[in-house]
Amino acid sequence: MATLLHIDSSVFPGEASSSRSVSDAFRKAWEEQHPEGAVIYRDLAADPVPHITADAWFAGYAAPSERTPEQSAAFAARVKLIEELEQADAVLIGAPMYNYSIPSTLKAWLDNVLLLGRTAGETPSAQGTPVIVVASRGGSYAPGTPREGYEFVQNYLEAVLKGTLGLDLDFIVPELTMAPRNPAMSELVPLYEASRKRAFEDATTKAKELTERLAA
């Protein structure tokens, strides 16, 4: 029985969020292939995890007997998030671009699960786990576009998820999501529609491919 860890971080609900909509399409396709599987779901906008604190940080490098009560409590919250990652057979993350980067709630989750000597280091505990990131954005930051240099979502997440946690990373990128609402971007609506269609198709295809890969 496969377990999917599904994380949303958009502040917008339901279909108002491109990352949520595409992630939901992936999850539905996944559940169709795994009707008896498990899904661990975290909505970081509705129920944010604590930002990393000194107690939570230092507790990760102290022996249990040396931790203060505050450190023990803070570390227990981190361990719960870490264990969810370690127990997952696959991870799905909705990561919209806010001000050229990821939501602070998603950064807080990453800060909690990154623990040198366990999830990070020579042998990361979740190494090889496939992770699909739905990296939606209002404009386009693809190579060759005017704002290519402002792309700090995929670059950052590749460094953290792949380079540090050792996860098997893949992206789905719905872009130009502001085009239907911004008159100045009206000529880009066809490109937005094509990107949206491709993102939903990719979500379904990648979910099916991943379930087949895990079953093999």
C-alpha atoms as a PDB file:
ATOM      1  CA  MET A   1       0.000   0.000   0.000  1.00  0.00           C
ATOM      2  CA  ALA A   2       1.645   3.213  -1.191  1.00  0.00           C
ATOM      3  CA  THR A   3       1.571   6.445   0.787  1.00  0.00           C
ATOM      4  CA  LEU A   4       1.432   9.896  -0.798  1.00  0.00           C
ATOM      5  CA  LEU A   5       2.470  12.972   1.183  1.00  0.00           C
ATOM      6  CA  HIS A   6       0.506  15.873  -0.307  1.00  0.00           C
ATOM      7  CA  ILE A   7       1.420  19.427   0.698  1.00  0.00           C
ATOM      8  CA  ASP A   8      -0.419  22.578  -0.416  1.00  0.00           C
ATOM      9  CA  SER A   9       0.863  26.066   0.343  1.00  0.00           C
ATOM     10  CA  SER A  10      -1.270  28.438  -1.737  1.00  0.00           C
ATOM     11  CA  VAL A  11      -3.190  31.064   0.228  1.00  0.00           C
ATOM     12  CA  PHE A  12      -6.020  30.810  -2.305  1.00  0.00           C
ATOM     13  CA  PRO A  13      -8.688  28.122  -1.953  1.00  0.00           C
ATOM     14  CA  GLY A  14      -9.833  25.526  -4.446  1.00  0.00           C
ATOM     15  CA  GLU A  15      -9.994  26.456  -8.113  1.00  0.00           C
ATOM     16  CA  ALA A  16      -8.830  29.993  -7.340  1.00  0.00           C
ATOM     17  CA  SER A  17      -5.373  28.454  -6.975  1.00  0.00           C
ATOM     18  CA  SER A  18      -3.594  26.959  -9.965  1.00  0.00           C
ATOM     19  CA  SER A  19      -1.196  24.972  -7.805  1.00  0.00           C
ATOM     20  CA  ARG A  20      -4.066  23.487  -5.784  1.00  0.00           C
ATOM     21  CA  SER A  21      -6.090  22.673  -8.903  1.00  0.00           C
ATOM     22  CA  VAL A  22      -3.242  20.877 -10.660  1.00  0.00           C
ATOM     23  CA  SER A  23      -2.104  19.135  -7.474  1.00  0.00           C
ATOM     24  CA  ASP A  24      -5.667  17.959  -6.943  1.00  0.00           C
ATOM     25  CA  ALA A  25      -5.707  16.479 -10.461  1.00  0.00           C
ATOM     26  CA  PHE A  26      -2.503  14.588  -9.676  1.00  0.00           C
ATOM     27  CA  ARG A  27      -3.896  13.328  -6.383  1.00  0.00           C
ATOM     28  CA  LYS A  28      -7.158  12.145  -7.958  1.00  0.00           C
ATOM     29  CA  ALA A  29      -5.268  10.218 -10.634  1.00  0.00           C
ATOM     30  CA  TRP A  30      -3.018   8.768  -7.925  1.00  0.00           C
ATOM     31  CA  GLU A  31      -5.990   7.674  -5.810  1.00  0.00           C
ATOM     32  CA  GLU A  32      -7.630   6.034  -8.819  1.00  0.00           C
ATOM     33  CA  GLN A  33      -4.523   3.884  -9.160  1.00  0.00           C
ATOM     34  CA  HIS A  34      -4.220   3.380  -5.385  1.00  0.00           C
ATOM     35  CA  PRO A  35      -7.819   3.133  -4.075  1.00  0.00           C
ATOM     36  CA  GLU A  36      -6.544   1.452  -0.907  1.00  0.00           C
ATOM     37  CA  GLY A  37      -3.483   3.665  -0.541  1.00  0.00           C
ATOM     38  CA  ALA A  38      -2.907   6.322   2.089  1.00  0.00           C
ATOM     39  CA  VAL A  39      -2.640  10.082   1.688  1.00  0.00           C
ATOM     40  CA  ILE A  40      -1.045  12.316   4.299  1.00  0.00           C
ATOM     41  CA  TYR A  41      -2.320  15.820   3.602  1.00  0.00           C
ATOM     42  CA  ARG A  42      -0.996  19.115   4.926  1.00  0.00           C
ATOM     43  CA  ASP A  43      -2.510  22.459   4.010  1.00  0.00           C
ATOM     44  CA  LEU A  44       0.176  24.867   5.126  1.00  0.00           C
ATOM     45  CA  ALA A  45      -2.024  27.901   4.500  1.00  0.00           C
ATOM     46  CA  ALA A  46      -4.870  26.669   6.691  1.00  0.00           C
ATOM     47  CA  ASP A  47      -2.664  24.944   9.266  1.00  0.00           C
ATOM     48  CA  PRO A  48       0.891  26.337   9.089  1.00  0.00           C
ATOM     49  CA  VAL A  49       3.737  24.560  10.824  1.00  0.00           C
ATOM     50  CA  PRO A  50       5.855  26.585  13.263  1.00  0.00           C
ATOM     51  CA  HIS A  51       8.759  28.523  11.874  1.00  0.00           C
ATOM     52  CA  ILE A  52      12.029  27.078  13.059  1.00  0.00           C
ATOM     53  CA  THR A  53      13.099  28.299  16.501  1.00  0.00           C
ATOM     54  CA  ALA A  54      16.346  28.153  18.423  1.00  0.00           C
ATOM     55  CA  ASP A  55      14.887  25.392  20.624  1.00  0.00           C
ATOM     56  CA  ALA A  56      13.869  23.320  17.614  1.00  0.00           C
ATOM     57  CA  TRP A  57      17.206  23.910  15.916  1.00  0.00           C
ATOM     58  CA  PHE A  58      19.554  23.131  18.803  1.00  0.00           C
ATOM     59  CA  ALA A  59      17.485  20.130  19.888  1.00  0.00           C
ATOM     60  CA  GLY A  60      18.364  18.456  16.606  1.00  0.00           C
ATOM     61  CA  TYR A  61      22.027  18.400  17.595  1.00  0.00           C
ATOM     62  CA  ALA A  62      21.687  17.587  21.307  1.00  0.00           C
ATOM     63  CA  ALA A  63      21.337  14.224  23.021  1.00  0.00           C
ATOM     64  CA  PRO A  64      17.766  13.606  24.251  1.00  0.00           C
ATOM     65  CA  SER A  65      18.956  13.632  27.869  1.00  0.00           C
ATOM     66  CA  GLU A  66      20.502  17.069  27.381  1.00  0.00           C
ATOM     67  CA  ARG A  67      17.450  18.778  25.886  1.00  0.00           C
ATOM     68  CA  THR A  68      15.405  21.248  27.868  1.00  0.00           C
ATOM     69  CA  PRO A  69      11.633  20.633  28.080  1.00  0.00           C
ATOM     70  CA  GLU A  70      11.139  23.409  25.530  1.00  0.00           C
ATOM     71  CA  GLN A  71      13.654  21.829  23.166  1.00  0.00           C
ATOM     72  CA  SER A  72      12.052  18.405  23.541  1.00  0.00           C
ATOM     73  CA  ALA A  73       8.609  19.766  22.677  1.00  0.00           C
ATOM     74  CA  ALA A  74       9.900  21.740  19.702  1.00  0.00           C
ATOM     75  CA  PHE A  75      11.875  18.774  18.406  1.00  0.00           C
ATOM     76  CA  ALA A  76       8.896  16.438  18.718  1.00  0.00           C
ATOM     77  CA  ALA A  77       6.980  18.685  16.315  1.00  0.00           C
ATOM     78  CA  ARG A  78       9.890  18.507  13.861  1.00  0.00           C
ATOM     79  CA  VAL A  79      10.124  14.736  14.143  1.00  0.00           C
ATOM     80  CA  LYS A  80       6.455  14.350  13.250  1.00  0.00           C
ATOM     81  CA  LEU A  81       7.023  16.239   9.985  1.00  0.00           C
ATOM     82  CA  ILE A  82      10.235  14.338   9.287  1.00  0.00           C
ATOM     83  CA  GLU A  83       8.549  10.977   9.828  1.00  0.00           C
ATOM     84  CA  GLU A  84       5.762  11.915   7.424  1.00  0.00           C
ATOM     85  CA  LEU A  85       8.395  12.560   4.768  1.00  0.00           C
ATOM     86  CA  GLU A  86      10.289   9.369   5.546  1.00  0.00           C
ATOM     87  CA  GLN A  87       7.136   7.218   5.466  1.00  0.00           C
ATOM     88  CA  ALA A  88       5.970   8.554   2.106  1.00  0.00           C
ATOM     89  CA  ASP A  89       6.442   6.548  -1.077  1.00  0.00           C
ATOM     90  CA  ALA A  90       5.903   9.754  -3.065  1.00  0.00           C
ATOM     91  CA  VAL A  91       5.569  13.464  -2.301  1.00  0.00           C
ATOM     92  CA  LEU A  92       3.363  16.055  -4.007  1.00  0.00           C
ATOM     93  CA  ILE A  93       3.991  19.748  -3.303  1.00  0.00           C
ATOM     94  CA  GLY A  94       2.013  22.760  -4.478  1.00  0.00           C
ATOM     95  CA  ALA A  95       4.501  25.631  -4.647  1.00  0.00           C
ATOM     96  CA  PRO A  96       3.105  28.849  -6.127  1.00  0.00           C
ATOM     97  CA  MET A  97       5.492  31.706  -6.779  1.00  0.00           C
ATOM     98  CA  TYR A  98       4.991  34.631  -4.405  1.00  0.00           C
ATOM     99  CA  ASN A  99       7.266  37.623  -4.972  1.00  0.00           C
ATOM    100  CA  TYR A 100       9.675  35.462  -6.985  1.00  0.00           C
ATOM    101  CA  SER A 101      10.003  32.770  -4.307  1.00  0.00           C
ATOM    102  CA  ILE A 102       8.023  30.112  -2.416  1.00  0.00           C
ATOM    103  CA  PRO A 103       5.416  30.870   0.288  1.00  0.00           C
ATOM    104  CA  SER A 104       6.945  31.359   3.720  1.00  0.00           C
ATOM    105  CA  THR A 105       4.789  28.511   5.036  1.00  0.00           C
ATOM    106  CA  LEU A 106       6.481  26.082   2.662  1.00  0.00           C
ATOM    107  CA  LYS A 107       9.887  27.445   3.659  1.00  0.00           C
ATOM    108  CA  ALA A 108       8.948  26.792   7.306  1.00  0.00           C
ATOM    109  CA  TRP A 109       8.089  23.169   6.463  1.00  0.00           C
ATOM    110  CA  LEU A 110      11.416  22.725   4.693  1.00  0.00           C
ATOM    111  CA  ASP A 111      13.334  24.272   7.592  1.00  0.00           C
ATOM    112  CA  ASN A 112      11.695  21.771   9.941  1.00  0.00           C
ATOM    113  CA  VAL A 113      12.311  18.642   7.869  1.00  0.00           C
ATOM    114  CA  LEU A 114      15.926  19.492   6.982  1.00  0.00           C
ATOM    115  CA  LEU A 115      17.974  17.813   9.695  1.00  0.00           C
ATOM    116  CA  LEU A 116      21.673  17.183   9.139  1.00  0.00           C
ATOM    117  CA  GLY A 117      22.560  13.610   9.983  1.00  0.00           C
ATOM    118  CA  ARG A 118      19.061  12.357   9.250  1.00  0.00           C
ATOM    119  CA  THR A 119      17.223  13.834   6.271  1.00  0.00           C
ATOM    120  CA  ALA A 120      20.338  15.659   5.050  1.00  0.00           C
ATOM    121  CA  GLY A 121      23.961  14.593   4.848  1.00  0.00           C
ATOM    122  CA  GLU A 122      25.774  11.661   3.279  1.00  0.00           C
ATOM    123  CA  THR A 123      22.773   9.286   3.391  1.00  0.00           C
ATOM    124  CA  PRO A 124      19.506  11.270   3.538  1.00  0.00           C
ATOM    125  CA  SER A 125      16.755   9.175   5.124  1.00  0.00           C
ATOM    126  CA  ALA A 126      14.234   9.896   2.324  1.00  0.00           C
ATOM    127  CA  GLN A 127      16.780   9.650  -0.483  1.00  0.00           C
ATOM    128  CA  GLY A 128      15.301   8.551  -3.810  1.00  0.00           C
ATOM    129  CA  THR A 129      11.695   9.283  -2.888  1.00  0.00           C
ATOM    130  CA  PRO A 130       9.947  10.774  -5.933  1.00  0.00           C
ATOM    131  CA  VAL A 131       8.598  14.293  -5.467  1.00  0.00           C
ATOM    132  CA  ILE A 132       6.375  16.187  -7.879  1.00  0.00           C
ATOM    133  CA  VAL A 133       6.296  19.965  -7.442  1.00  0.00           C
ATOM    134  CA  VAL A 134       3.523  22.038  -9.010  1.00  0.00           C
ATOM    135  CA  ALA A 135       5.349  25.351  -9.408  1.00  0.00           C
ATOM    136  CA  SER A 136       2.676  27.764 -10.619  1.00  0.00           C
ATOM    137  CA  ARG A 137       3.412  31.393 -11.414  1.00  0.00           C
ATOM    138  CA  GLY A 138       1.546  34.458 -12.657  1.00  0.00           C
ATOM    139  CA  GLY A 139       4.032  35.231 -15.420  1.00  0.00           C
ATOM    140  CA  SER A 140       6.730  33.292 -17.217  1.00  0.00           C
ATOM    141  CA  TYR A 141      10.281  32.909 -15.979  1.00  0.00           C
ATOM    142  CA  ALA A 142      11.356  30.292 -18.489  1.00  0.00           C
ATOM    143  CA  PRO A 143      14.791  30.463 -20.152  1.00  0.00           C
ATOM    144  CA  GLY A 144      14.836  33.223 -22.741  1.00  0.00           C
ATOM    145  CA  THR A 145      12.048  35.280 -21.151  1.00  0.00           C
ATOM    146  CA  PRO A 146      12.706  38.826 -19.867  1.00  0.00           C
ATOM    147  CA  ARG A 147      12.401  37.737 -16.225  1.00  0.00           C
ATOM    148  CA  GLU A 148      14.390  34.545 -16.461  1.00  0.00           C
ATOM    149  CA  GLY A 149      16.750  35.840 -13.780  1.00  0.00           C
ATOM    150  CA  TYR A 150      13.895  36.240 -11.287  1.00  0.00           C
ATOM    151  CA  GLU A 151      13.193  32.501 -11.118  1.00  0.00           C
ATOM    152  CA  PHE A 152      13.964  31.514  -7.526  1.00  0.00           C
ATOM    153  CA  VAL A 153      11.360  28.761  -7.051  1.00  0.00           C
ATOM    154  CA  GLN A 154      12.611  25.903  -9.206  1.00  0.00           C
ATOM    155  CA  ASN A 155      16.264  26.806  -8.617  1.00  0.00           C
ATOM    156  CA  TYR A 156      15.810  26.879  -4.860  1.00  0.00           C
ATOM    157  CA  LEU A 157      13.668  23.755  -4.627  1.00  0.00           C
ATOM    158  CA  GLU A 158      16.071  21.819  -6.819  1.00  0.00           C
ATOM    159  CA  ALA A 159      18.899  22.716  -4.441  1.00  0.00           C
ATOM    160  CA  VAL A 160      16.901  21.752  -1.348  1.00  0.00           C
ATOM    161  CA  LEU A 161      14.716  18.840  -2.445  1.00  0.00           C
ATOM    162  CA  LYS A 162      17.177  17.191  -4.823  1.00  0.00           C
ATOM    163  CA  GLY A 163      20.571  18.471  -3.752  1.00  0.00           C
ATOM    164  CA  THR A 164      20.065  18.300   0.019  1.00  0.00           C
ATOM    165  CA  LEU A 165      17.224  15.866   0.761  1.00  0.00           C
ATOM    166  CA  GLY A 166      18.186  13.602  -2.134  1.00  0.00           C
ATOM    167  CA  LEU A 167      14.654  13.334  -3.495  1.00  0.00           C
ATOM    168  CA  ASP A 168      13.887  12.349  -7.083  1.00  0.00           C
ATOM    169  CA  LEU A 169      12.515  15.684  -8.286  1.00  0.00           C
ATOM    170  CA  ASP A 170      10.130  16.510 -11.115  1.00  0.00           C
ATOM    171  CA  PHE A 171       8.267  19.753 -11.869  1.00  0.00           C
ATOM    172  CA  ILE A 172       4.904  20.685 -13.365  1.00  0.00           C
ATOM    173  CA  VAL A 173       4.881  24.406 -14.224  1.00  0.00           C
ATOM    174  CA  PRO A 174       1.540  26.149 -14.914  1.00  0.00           C
ATOM    175  CA  GLU A 175       2.562  29.648 -15.953  1.00  0.00           C
ATOM    176  CA  LEU A 176       1.013  32.977 -17.005  1.00  0.00           C
ATOM    177  CA  THR A 177      -1.845  32.383 -14.564  1.00  0.00           C
ATOM    178  CA  MET A 178      -2.430  36.141 -14.237  1.00  0.00           C
ATOM    179  CA  ALA A 179      -3.123  36.546 -17.969  1.00  0.00           C
ATOM    180  CA  PRO A 180      -6.929  36.099 -17.748  1.00  0.00           C
ATOM    181  CA  ARG A 181      -7.151  38.729 -14.980  1.00  0.00           C
ATOM    182  CA  ASN A 182      -4.615  41.292 -16.143  1.00  0.00           C
ATOM    183  CA  PRO A 183      -5.638  43.341 -19.218  1.00  0.00           C
ATOM    184  CA  ALA A 184      -1.979  44.099 -19.915  1.00  0.00           C
ATOM    185  CA  MET A 185      -1.429  40.356 -20.412  1.00  0.00           C
ATOM    186  CA  SER A 186      -4.475  39.716 -22.604  1.00  0.00           C
ATOM    187  CA  GLU A 187      -2.373  38.711 -25.625  1.00  0.00           C
ATOM    188  CA  LEU A 188      -0.820  35.971 -23.498  1.00  0.00           C
ATOM    189  CA  VAL A 189      -4.137  34.259 -22.687  1.00  0.00           C
ATOM    190  CA  PRO A 190      -3.702  31.599 -25.415  1.00  0.00           C
ATOM    191  CA  LEU A 191      -0.281  30.727 -23.991  1.00  0.00           C
ATOM    192  CA  TYR A 192      -1.779  30.568 -20.503  1.00  0.00           C
ATOM    193  CA  GLU A 193      -4.540  28.250 -21.700  1.00  0.00           C
ATOM    194  CA  ALA A 194      -2.006  25.984 -23.394  1.00  0.00           C
ATOM    195  CA  SER A 195       0.142  25.938 -20.258  1.00  0.00           C
ATOM    196  CA  ARG A 196      -2.858  25.134 -18.061  1.00  0.00           C
ATOM    197  CA  LYS A 197      -3.981  22.306 -20.333  1.00  0.00           C
ATOM    198  CA  ARG A 198      -0.467  20.872 -20.428  1.00  0.00           C
ATOM    199  CA  ALA A 199      -0.166  21.079 -16.625  1.00  0.00           C
ATOM    200  CA  PHE A 200      -3.353  19.073 -16.063  1.00  0.00           C
ATOM    201  CA  GLU A 201      -2.284  16.517 -18.654  1.00  0.00           C
ATOM    202  CA  ASP A 202       1.146  16.250 -17.022  1.00  0.00           C
ATOM    203  CA  ALA A 203      -0.444  15.815 -13.586  1.00  0.00           C
ATOM    204  CA  THR A 204      -2.544  12.874 -14.736  1.00  0.00           C
ATOM    205  CA  THR A 205       0.247  11.302 -16.779  1.00  0.00           C
ATOM    206  CA  LYS A 206       2.903  11.651 -14.093  1.00  0.00           C
ATOM    207  CA  ALA A 207       0.582  10.264 -11.406  1.00  0.00           C
ATOM    208  CA  LYS A 208      -0.125   7.175 -13.478  1.00  0.00           C
ATOM    209  CA  GLU A 209       3.527   6.722 -14.441  1.00  0.00           C
ATOM    210  CA  LEU A 210       4.600   7.053 -10.835  1.00  0.00           C
ATOM    211  CA  THR A 211       2.092   4.503  -9.541  1.00  0.00           C
ATOM    212  CA  GLU A 212       3.231   2.046 -12.205  1.00  0.00           C
ATOM    213  CA  ARG A 213       6.853   2.650 -11.276  1.00  0.00           C
ATOM    214  CA  LEU A 214       6.210   2.053  -7.591  1.00  0.00           C
ATOM    215  CA  ALA A 215       4.230  -1.098  -8.323  1.00  0.00           C
ATOM    216  CA  ALA A 216       6.979  -2.582 -10.491  1.00  0.00           C
END
